[in-house]
Amino acid sequence: MSAQTSSPAGAFRTAVVPAAGLGTRFLPTTKAVPKELLPVVDTPGIELVAAEAAEAGAQRLLIVTSPGKDSVAAYFRHDDELVETLEARGKEELAQRVRRAPDLLAVESVYQYEPKGLGHAVAQAGPVLGDDEEAVAVLLPDDLVFPTGVLTRMAQVRAEHGGSVLCAFDVPPEQVSSYGVFDVSDTDDDDVKWVHGMVEKPPADQAPSSYAAAGRYLLDRAIFGALERITPGAGGELQLTDAVAVLIDEGHPVHVVVHRGGRHDLGNPAGYVRAYVDHMLGHPEYGESLRGWLNDRLKE
Ligand code: UTP
């Protein structure tokens, strides 16, 4: 498909990655290093998310960044000199890994000048969407969802039901109070639910379901109009979920795909360490020695 042709129903061309937040949970490091560039073993979280978007068919990664975080978009630029140096030293495999991020898909960035919330960050993508782009994917770079493939499934659900499609995890009751939880009804597919609303961090006994929101969205472009109609919530921030609620109220179909897999929250030190250790344990070179060291360390 050429970049100029209309996308088929359900499909999307642009994946928006909001990366303009302050990353306060990782201060003081995030004074100088954007949390999106913190490595999961040797690869920044945002590259893992970019690879997921490319695998699902995205042609363009639109990073929403802030003037102090230009290094996030810079990470996706080609560095021919470095690649040539590595090749000249016979480090072909390393050169390939350096080339991978810029080769994944076209990368552009837009600024969010003030961190006024996730909804406000996503709104910055509106003016740069092509007229024929009926839907846009949004991937939160600090939410690793695995195995990959849920975005492709979400595009299929949009092709079938129209509207917007979000991603959910079925979480145990003791965890619901940490998440946004969907109020849903069943469809004839066990893994697809019709969404009627969402409650932020409900106590377990008041949760409308066990389906918790994850950082993957496939949004109809109507979301940009809805973002203009919402008012700032807590902390003066525009919430993306408030705009989704507006769409639901106005009769737009919203569904969730229940992803039967795992996730890591890279946005806080505890979740980040789990992601790091998990990736490390599966690493062909370092995995075994970490496993041995951890076993010994835990016996102490
Ligand atoms: P988070 O709330 O996890 O990120 O937002 P944060 O605000 O940077 O982190 P803390 O809470 O201060 O530690 C989820 C994603 O949305 C982006 C963040 O960069 C992150 O990738 N975001 C958040 C924006 O782009 N702009 C905002 O105003 C807020």
mmCIF file of C-alpha atoms and ligand atoms in Angstrom:
data_model
loop_
_atom_site.group_PDB
_atom_site.id
_atom_site.type_symbol
_atom_site.label_atom_id
_atom_site.label_comp_id
_atom_site.label_asym_id
_atom_site.label_seq_id
_atom_site.Cartn_x
_atom_site.Cartn_y
_atom_site.Cartn_z
ATOM 1 C CA MET A 1 0.000 0.000 0.000
ATOM 2 C CA SER A 2 1.387 3.397 -0.909
ATOM 3 C CA ALA A 3 1.569 6.034 1.806
ATOM 4 C CA GLN A 4 -0.853 8.148 -0.242
ATOM 5 C CA THR A 5 -3.723 5.685 -0.601
ATOM 6 C CA SER A 6 -6.600 5.487 1.866
ATOM 7 C CA SER A 7 -6.122 2.908 4.568
ATOM 8 C CA PRO A 8 -8.431 -0.095 4.557
ATOM 9 C CA ALA A 9 -11.102 -0.142 7.273
ATOM 10 C CA GLY A 10 -9.475 -0.789 10.635
ATOM 11 C CA ALA A 11 -5.953 -0.085 9.469
ATOM 12 C CA PHE A 12 -3.750 2.780 10.496
ATOM 13 C CA ARG A 13 -0.611 4.360 9.130
ATOM 14 C CA THR A 14 0.586 6.493 12.022
ATOM 15 C CA ALA A 15 1.527 5.287 15.482
ATOM 16 C CA VAL A 16 1.670 8.113 18.010
ATOM 17 C CA VAL A 17 4.057 7.651 20.915
ATOM 18 C CA PRO A 18 3.566 10.263 23.645
ATOM 19 C CA ALA A 19 6.944 10.909 25.229
ATOM 20 C CA ALA A 20 6.692 14.442 26.592
ATOM 21 C CA GLY A 21 5.944 13.607 30.229
ATOM 22 C CA LEU A 22 8.164 14.671 33.099
ATOM 23 C CA GLY A 23 8.979 11.136 34.224
ATOM 24 C CA THR A 24 8.873 12.226 37.864
ATOM 25 C CA ARG A 25 8.943 8.648 39.140
ATOM 26 C CA PHE A 26 12.425 8.310 37.668
ATOM 27 C CA LEU A 27 13.878 11.526 39.037
ATOM 28 C CA PRO A 28 16.663 12.462 39.426
ATOM 29 C CA THR A 29 17.799 10.440 36.350
ATOM 30 C CA THR A 30 15.094 11.986 34.150
ATOM 31 C CA LYS A 31 16.577 15.437 34.771
ATOM 32 C CA ALA A 32 18.991 14.523 31.980
ATOM 33 C CA VAL A 33 17.889 11.198 30.442
ATOM 34 C CA PRO A 34 14.332 10.778 29.104
ATOM 35 C CA LYS A 35 12.769 7.674 30.637
ATOM 36 C CA GLU A 36 11.840 6.496 27.120
ATOM 37 C CA LEU A 37 15.566 6.009 26.470
ATOM 38 C CA LEU A 38 16.295 3.969 29.574
ATOM 39 C CA PRO A 39 17.625 0.620 28.373
ATOM 40 C CA VAL A 40 15.863 -2.690 28.722
ATOM 41 C CA VAL A 41 19.134 -4.649 28.732
ATOM 42 C CA ASP A 42 20.664 -2.796 25.753
ATOM 43 C CA THR A 43 17.644 -1.426 23.897
ATOM 44 C CA PRO A 44 15.606 1.644 24.890
ATOM 45 C CA GLY A 45 11.966 0.912 25.709
ATOM 46 C CA ILE A 46 10.820 3.217 22.914
ATOM 47 C CA GLU A 47 12.598 1.072 20.305
ATOM 48 C CA LEU A 48 10.715 -2.004 21.528
ATOM 49 C CA VAL A 49 7.454 -0.095 21.156
ATOM 50 C CA ALA A 50 8.465 1.248 17.703
ATOM 51 C CA ALA A 51 9.188 -2.332 16.586
ATOM 52 C CA GLU A 52 5.758 -3.397 17.813
ATOM 53 C CA ALA A 53 4.113 -0.563 15.830
ATOM 54 C CA ALA A 54 6.071 -1.434 12.673
ATOM 55 C CA GLU A 55 5.153 -5.109 13.014
ATOM 56 C CA ALA A 56 1.466 -4.102 13.150
ATOM 57 C CA GLY A 57 1.835 -2.203 9.857
ATOM 58 C CA ALA A 58 2.493 1.370 11.000
ATOM 59 C CA GLN A 59 4.483 3.338 8.450
ATOM 60 C CA ARG A 60 5.151 6.393 10.549
ATOM 61 C CA LEU A 61 6.091 6.814 14.188
ATOM 62 C CA LEU A 62 5.029 10.201 15.483
ATOM 63 C CA ILE A 63 6.819 10.939 18.717
ATOM 64 C CA VAL A 64 5.246 13.621 20.879
ATOM 65 C CA THR A 65 8.174 15.131 22.679
ATOM 66 C CA SER A 66 9.138 18.304 24.494
ATOM 67 C CA PRO A 67 11.944 20.774 23.701
ATOM 68 C CA GLY A 68 14.079 19.288 26.515
ATOM 69 C CA LYS A 69 13.679 15.728 25.250
ATOM 70 C CA ASP A 70 14.952 15.998 21.667
ATOM 71 C CA SER A 71 17.252 13.033 22.260
ATOM 72 C CA VAL A 72 14.212 10.718 22.018
ATOM 73 C CA ALA A 73 13.659 11.535 18.316
ATOM 74 C CA ALA A 74 17.424 11.839 17.760
ATOM 75 C CA TYR A 75 17.792 8.204 18.804
ATOM 76 C CA PHE A 76 15.949 7.229 15.590
ATOM 77 C CA ARG A 77 18.337 9.132 13.279
ATOM 78 C CA HIS A 78 20.844 7.235 11.148
ATOM 79 C CA ASP A 79 24.435 7.414 12.360
ATOM 80 C CA ASP A 80 26.400 6.393 9.261
ATOM 81 C CA GLU A 81 29.757 7.214 10.810
ATOM 82 C CA LEU A 82 29.194 4.936 13.787
ATOM 83 C CA VAL A 83 27.878 2.136 11.570
ATOM 84 C CA GLU A 84 30.899 2.427 9.236
ATOM 85 C CA THR A 85 33.301 2.410 12.191
ATOM 86 C CA LEU A 86 31.691 -0.720 13.609
ATOM 87 C CA GLU A 87 31.754 -2.448 10.203
ATOM 88 C CA ALA A 88 35.403 -1.513 9.691
ATOM 89 C CA ARG A 89 36.145 -3.184 13.028
ATOM 90 C CA GLY A 90 34.314 -6.334 11.961
ATOM 91 C CA LYS A 91 31.404 -5.722 14.359
ATOM 92 C CA GLU A 92 28.709 -6.400 11.767
ATOM 93 C CA GLU A 93 26.115 -7.682 14.240
ATOM 94 C CA LEU A 94 26.474 -4.606 16.442
ATOM 95 C CA ALA A 95 26.257 -2.355 13.348
ATOM 96 C CA GLN A 96 22.975 -4.062 12.463
ATOM 97 C CA ARG A 97 21.596 -3.400 15.929
ATOM 98 C CA VAL A 98 22.570 0.284 15.634
ATOM 99 C CA ARG A 99 20.801 0.492 12.244
ATOM 100 C CA ARG A 100 17.647 -1.227 13.456
ATOM 101 C CA ALA A 101 15.781 1.702 15.072
ATOM 102 C CA PRO A 102 16.096 4.160 12.138
ATOM 103 C CA ASP A 103 15.218 1.385 9.674
ATOM 104 C CA LEU A 104 12.011 0.306 11.424
ATOM 105 C CA LEU A 105 9.701 3.004 10.044
ATOM 106 C CA ALA A 106 9.663 6.723 9.249
ATOM 107 C CA VAL A 107 10.001 8.776 12.417
ATOM 108 C CA GLU A 108 8.736 12.318 12.941
ATOM 109 C CA SER A 109 8.203 14.339 16.064
ATOM 110 C CA VAL A 110 5.900 17.072 17.293
ATOM 111 C CA TYR A 111 6.264 19.152 20.437
ATOM 112 C CA GLN A 112 4.020 19.287 23.426
ATOM 113 C CA TYR A 113 5.352 22.472 24.992
ATOM 114 C CA GLU A 114 3.857 21.865 28.424
ATOM 115 C CA PRO A 115 3.102 18.494 30.016
ATOM 116 C CA LYS A 116 -0.651 18.995 30.158
ATOM 117 C CA GLY A 117 -1.566 15.327 30.184
ATOM 118 C CA LEU A 118 -1.804 12.343 27.872
ATOM 119 C CA GLY A 119 -4.922 13.667 26.117
ATOM 120 C CA HIS A 120 -3.164 16.954 25.385
ATOM 121 C CA ALA A 121 -0.095 15.052 24.111
ATOM 122 C CA VAL A 122 -2.215 12.977 21.708
ATOM 123 C CA ALA A 123 -4.029 16.132 20.526
ATOM 124 C CA GLN A 124 -0.687 17.430 19.175
ATOM 125 C CA ALA A 125 -0.788 14.634 16.568
ATOM 126 C CA GLY A 126 -4.107 15.812 15.065
ATOM 127 C CA PRO A 127 -2.759 18.555 12.772
ATOM 128 C CA VAL A 128 -0.113 16.299 11.203
ATOM 129 C CA LEU A 129 -2.408 13.425 10.271
ATOM 130 C CA GLY A 130 -3.143 12.986 6.581
ATOM 131 C CA ASP A 131 -6.713 13.790 5.459
ATOM 132 C CA ASP A 132 -7.225 10.133 4.581
ATOM 133 C CA GLU A 133 -6.074 8.767 7.943
ATOM 134 C CA GLU A 134 -9.288 7.608 9.553
ATOM 135 C CA ALA A 135 -7.629 6.074 12.594
ATOM 136 C CA VAL A 136 -4.445 6.446 14.564
ATOM 137 C CA ALA A 137 -2.674 4.062 16.922
ATOM 138 C CA VAL A 138 -1.339 5.316 20.247
ATOM 139 C CA LEU A 139 1.291 3.314 22.110
ATOM 140 C CA LEU A 140 2.523 4.349 25.522
ATOM 141 C CA PRO A 141 6.272 3.784 25.479
ATOM 142 C CA ASP A 142 6.438 2.854 29.154
ATOM 143 C CA ASP A 143 3.946 0.025 28.775
ATOM 144 C CA LEU A 144 5.504 -3.124 27.324
ATOM 145 C CA VAL A 145 2.806 -5.533 26.163
ATOM 146 C CA PHE A 146 3.854 -9.016 25.171
ATOM 147 C CA PRO A 147 3.720 -11.077 23.127
ATOM 148 C CA THR A 148 3.255 -8.432 20.421
ATOM 149 C CA GLY A 149 0.357 -8.691 17.987
ATOM 150 C CA VAL A 150 -2.460 -7.077 19.963
ATOM 151 C CA LEU A 151 -2.487 -3.992 17.688
ATOM 152 C CA THR A 152 -3.103 -6.182 14.653
ATOM 153 C CA ARG A 153 -5.992 -7.822 16.486
ATOM 154 C CA MET A 154 -7.308 -4.372 17.460
ATOM 155 C CA ALA A 155 -7.251 -3.313 13.784
ATOM 156 C CA GLN A 156 -9.311 -6.413 12.907
ATOM 157 C CA VAL A 157 -11.848 -5.494 15.586
ATOM 158 C CA ARG A 158 -12.095 -1.932 14.236
ATOM 159 C CA ALA A 159 -12.636 -3.333 10.721
ATOM 160 C CA GLU A 160 -15.488 -5.439 12.103
ATOM 161 C CA HIS A 161 -17.145 -3.043 14.571
ATOM 162 C CA GLY A 162 -15.887 0.407 13.508
ATOM 163 C CA GLY A 163 -15.096 3.129 16.037
ATOM 164 C CA SER A 164 -12.205 2.886 18.473
ATOM 165 C CA VAL A 165 -10.545 -0.152 20.010
ATOM 166 C CA LEU A 166 -8.564 -0.260 23.247
ATOM 167 C CA CYS A 167 -6.526 -2.963 24.925
ATOM 168 C CA ALA A 168 -7.358 -4.593 28.256
ATOM 169 C CA PHE A 169 -5.881 -7.123 30.640
ATOM 170 C CA ASP A 170 -7.988 -9.418 32.781
ATOM 171 C CA VAL A 171 -6.514 -8.694 36.226
ATOM 172 C CA PRO A 172 -7.121 -10.360 39.621
ATOM 173 C CA PRO A 173 -9.519 -8.486 41.988
ATOM 174 C CA GLU A 174 -6.724 -7.346 44.318
ATOM 175 C CA GLN A 175 -5.109 -5.431 41.431
ATOM 176 C CA VAL A 176 -8.081 -3.569 39.934
ATOM 177 C CA SER A 177 -7.669 -0.559 42.214
ATOM 178 C CA SER A 178 -4.354 0.278 40.479
ATOM 179 C CA TYR A 179 -5.883 0.686 37.014
ATOM 180 C CA GLY A 180 -8.530 2.278 34.852
ATOM 181 C CA VAL A 181 -11.226 -0.406 34.682
ATOM 182 C CA PHE A 182 -13.724 -0.867 31.836
ATOM 183 C CA ASP A 183 -17.469 -1.221 32.186
ATOM 184 C CA VAL A 184 -18.225 -3.737 29.431
ATOM 185 C CA SER A 185 -20.690 -6.162 27.970
ATOM 186 C CA ASP A 186 -19.901 -9.340 26.042
ATOM 187 C CA THR A 187 -19.747 -9.797 22.299
ATOM 188 C CA ASP A 188 -19.793 -13.181 20.600
ATOM 189 C CA ASP A 189 -15.991 -13.200 20.831
ATOM 190 C CA ASP A 190 -14.683 -13.976 24.342
ATOM 191 C CA ASP A 191 -11.704 -11.675 23.872
ATOM 192 C CA VAL A 192 -13.657 -8.687 22.556
ATOM 193 C CA LYS A 193 -15.886 -6.605 24.840
ATOM 194 C CA TRP A 194 -18.118 -3.660 24.096
ATOM 195 C CA VAL A 195 -17.195 -0.697 26.319
ATOM 196 C CA HIS A 196 -19.833 1.454 28.043
ATOM 197 C CA GLY A 197 -17.534 3.435 30.294
ATOM 198 C CA MET A 198 -14.440 3.404 32.417
ATOM 199 C CA VAL A 199 -13.723 3.980 36.111
ATOM 200 C CA GLU A 200 -10.294 5.173 37.281
ATOM 201 C CA LYS A 201 -8.752 3.092 40.078
ATOM 202 C CA PRO A 202 -11.977 1.767 41.651
ATOM 203 C CA PRO A 203 -11.960 -0.089 44.993
ATOM 204 C CA ALA A 204 -12.156 -3.846 44.248
ATOM 205 C CA ASP A 205 -15.781 -4.119 45.412
ATOM 206 C CA GLN A 206 -16.894 -1.268 43.143
ATOM 207 C CA ALA A 207 -15.020 -2.252 39.971
ATOM 208 C CA PRO A 208 -17.372 -2.667 36.997
ATOM 209 C CA SER A 209 -15.272 -5.573 35.638
ATOM 210 C CA SER A 210 -11.827 -7.146 35.914
ATOM 211 C CA TYR A 211 -10.680 -5.631 32.597
ATOM 212 C CA ALA A 212 -7.917 -3.080 33.175
ATOM 213 C CA ALA A 213 -6.701 -0.594 30.576
ATOM 214 C CA ALA A 214 -3.291 -1.026 28.940
ATOM 215 C CA GLY A 215 -1.303 1.527 26.943
ATOM 216 C CA ARG A 216 -2.462 0.560 23.456
ATOM 217 C CA TYR A 217 -5.196 2.443 21.619
ATOM 218 C CA LEU A 218 -6.553 2.403 18.091
ATOM 219 C CA LEU A 219 -8.532 5.598 17.917
ATOM 220 C CA ASP A 220 -10.939 6.831 15.312
ATOM 221 C CA ARG A 221 -9.933 10.322 14.228
ATOM 222 C CA ALA A 222 -13.112 11.554 15.923
ATOM 223 C CA ILE A 223 -10.934 11.474 19.069
ATOM 224 C CA PHE A 224 -9.348 14.789 18.047
ATOM 225 C CA GLY A 225 -12.737 16.531 18.086
ATOM 226 C CA ALA A 226 -13.527 14.916 21.437
ATOM 227 C CA LEU A 227 -10.203 16.119 22.857
ATOM 228 C CA GLU A 228 -11.260 19.676 22.012
ATOM 229 C CA ARG A 229 -14.540 19.233 23.886
ATOM 230 C CA ILE A 230 -13.172 17.973 27.206
ATOM 231 C CA THR A 231 -12.095 20.120 30.124
ATOM 232 C CA PRO A 232 -8.920 19.587 32.157
ATOM 233 C CA GLY A 233 -9.230 17.188 35.086
ATOM 234 C CA ALA A 234 -6.954 16.618 38.078
ATOM 235 C CA GLY A 235 -3.750 18.695 37.954
ATOM 236 C CA GLY A 236 -4.986 20.695 34.942
ATOM 237 C CA GLU A 237 -4.300 17.713 32.664
ATOM 238 C CA LEU A 238 -6.384 16.665 29.671
ATOM 239 C CA GLN A 239 -7.121 12.958 30.067
ATOM 240 C CA LEU A 240 -7.329 10.712 27.018
ATOM 241 C CA THR A 241 -9.878 8.536 28.802
ATOM 242 C CA ASP A 242 -12.192 11.574 29.226
ATOM 243 C CA ALA A 243 -12.158 12.035 25.445
ATOM 244 C CA VAL A 244 -12.912 8.321 24.949
ATOM 245 C CA ALA A 245 -15.826 8.748 27.394
ATOM 246 C CA VAL A 246 -17.130 11.614 25.232
ATOM 247 C CA LEU A 247 -17.017 9.341 22.170
ATOM 248 C CA ILE A 248 -18.975 6.658 24.046
ATOM 249 C CA ASP A 249 -21.587 9.232 25.197
ATOM 250 C CA GLU A 250 -21.971 10.442 21.631
ATOM 251 C CA GLY A 251 -22.693 6.912 20.430
ATOM 252 C CA HIS A 252 -19.358 5.972 18.838
ATOM 253 C CA PRO A 253 -18.590 2.275 19.192
ATOM 254 C CA VAL A 254 -15.688 1.534 21.547
ATOM 255 C CA HIS A 255 -14.441 -2.007 22.134
ATOM 256 C CA VAL A 256 -11.570 -3.599 23.991
ATOM 257 C CA VAL A 257 -9.458 -6.543 22.955
ATOM 258 C CA VAL A 258 -8.586 -8.584 26.049
ATOM 259 C CA HIS A 259 -4.924 -9.406 25.648
ATOM 260 C CA ARG A 260 -4.054 -12.785 27.155
ATOM 261 C CA GLY A 261 -0.386 -12.051 27.685
ATOM 262 C CA GLY A 262 1.889 -10.081 29.958
ATOM 263 C CA ARG A 263 2.968 -6.490 30.460
ATOM 264 C CA HIS A 264 5.678 -4.509 32.132
ATOM 265 C CA ASP A 265 5.330 -0.937 33.343
ATOM 266 C CA LEU A 266 8.627 0.757 32.517
ATOM 267 C CA GLY A 267 7.420 4.026 34.039
ATOM 268 C CA ASN A 268 8.432 3.257 37.615
ATOM 269 C CA PRO A 269 11.588 1.689 39.064
ATOM 270 C CA ALA A 270 9.837 -1.473 40.330
ATOM 271 C CA GLY A 271 8.217 -2.283 36.981
ATOM 272 C CA TYR A 272 11.356 -1.296 35.091
ATOM 273 C CA VAL A 273 13.536 -3.734 37.041
ATOM 274 C CA ARG A 274 11.094 -6.569 36.334
ATOM 275 C CA ALA A 275 11.177 -5.794 32.609
ATOM 276 C CA TYR A 276 14.959 -5.614 32.669
ATOM 277 C CA VAL A 277 15.398 -8.887 34.549
ATOM 278 C CA ASP A 278 12.795 -10.614 32.375
ATOM 279 C CA HIS A 279 14.583 -9.593 29.165
ATOM 280 C CA MET A 280 17.954 -10.395 30.654
ATOM 281 C CA LEU A 281 16.893 -13.911 31.658
ATOM 282 C CA GLY A 282 15.945 -14.586 28.027
ATOM 283 C CA HIS A 283 19.187 -13.108 26.672
ATOM 284 C CA PRO A 284 21.364 -15.663 24.818
ATOM 285 C CA GLU A 285 24.603 -14.254 26.224
ATOM 286 C CA TYR A 286 23.714 -12.987 29.699
ATOM 287 C CA GLY A 287 20.624 -15.028 30.652
ATOM 288 C CA GLU A 288 22.220 -18.097 32.226
ATOM 289 C CA SER A 289 24.775 -16.233 34.288
ATOM 290 C CA LEU A 290 22.111 -13.855 35.673
ATOM 291 C CA ARG A 291 19.909 -16.828 36.585
ATOM 292 C CA GLY A 292 22.790 -18.426 38.507
ATOM 293 C CA TRP A 293 23.688 -15.188 40.253
ATOM 294 C CA LEU A 294 20.048 -14.486 41.199
ATOM 295 C CA ASN A 295 19.606 -17.988 42.611
ATOM 296 C CA ASP A 296 22.717 -17.585 44.773
ATOM 297 C CA ARG A 297 21.776 -14.037 45.792
ATOM 298 C CA LEU A 298 18.281 -15.070 46.867
ATOM 299 C CA LYS A 299 19.682 -17.835 49.075
ATOM 300 C CA GLU A 300 21.756 -15.340 51.067
HETATM 301 P P1 UTP B 1 2.985 8.812 32.498
HETATM 302 O O1 UTP B 1 2.131 9.473 33.479
HETATM 303 O O2 UTP B 1 3.343 7.383 32.694
HETATM 304 O O3 UTP B 1 4.375 9.576 32.302
HETATM 305 O O4 UTP B 1 2.376 9.017 31.055
HETATM 306 P P2 UTP B 1 5.015 10.781 33.055
HETATM 307 O O5 UTP B 1 4.013 11.843 33.346
HETATM 308 O O6 UTP B 1 6.206 11.178 32.258
HETATM 309 O O7 UTP B 1 5.541 10.041 34.375
HETATM 310 P P3 UTP B 1 5.469 10.401 35.911
HETATM 311 O O8 UTP B 1 4.074 10.047 36.324
HETATM 312 O O9 UTP B 1 5.791 11.866 36.065
HETATM 313 O O10 UTP B 1 6.509 9.516 36.520
HETATM 314 C C1 UTP B 1 2.324 8.011 30.053
HETATM 315 C C2 UTP B 1 3.025 8.476 28.785
HETATM 316 O O11 UTP B 1 2.456 9.704 28.335
HETATM 317 C C3 UTP B 1 3.470 10.669 28.133
HETATM 318 C C4 UTP B 1 4.637 10.236 29.001
HETATM 319 O O12 UTP B 1 5.866 10.685 28.419
HETATM 320 C C5 UTP B 1 4.508 8.717 29.000
HETATM 321 O O13 UTP B 1 5.212 8.135 27.920
HETATM 322 N N1 UTP B 1 2.948 11.995 28.515
HETATM 323 C C6 UTP B 1 2.377 12.179 29.733
HETATM 324 C C7 UTP B 1 3.096 13.047 27.638
HETATM 325 O O14 UTP B 1 3.626 12.889 26.519
HETATM 326 N N2 UTP B 1 2.647 14.287 28.016
HETATM 327 C C8 UTP B 1 2.062 14.506 29.222
HETATM 328 O O15 UTP B 1 1.670 15.653 29.502
HETATM 329 C C9 UTP B 1 1.918 13.420 30.102
#
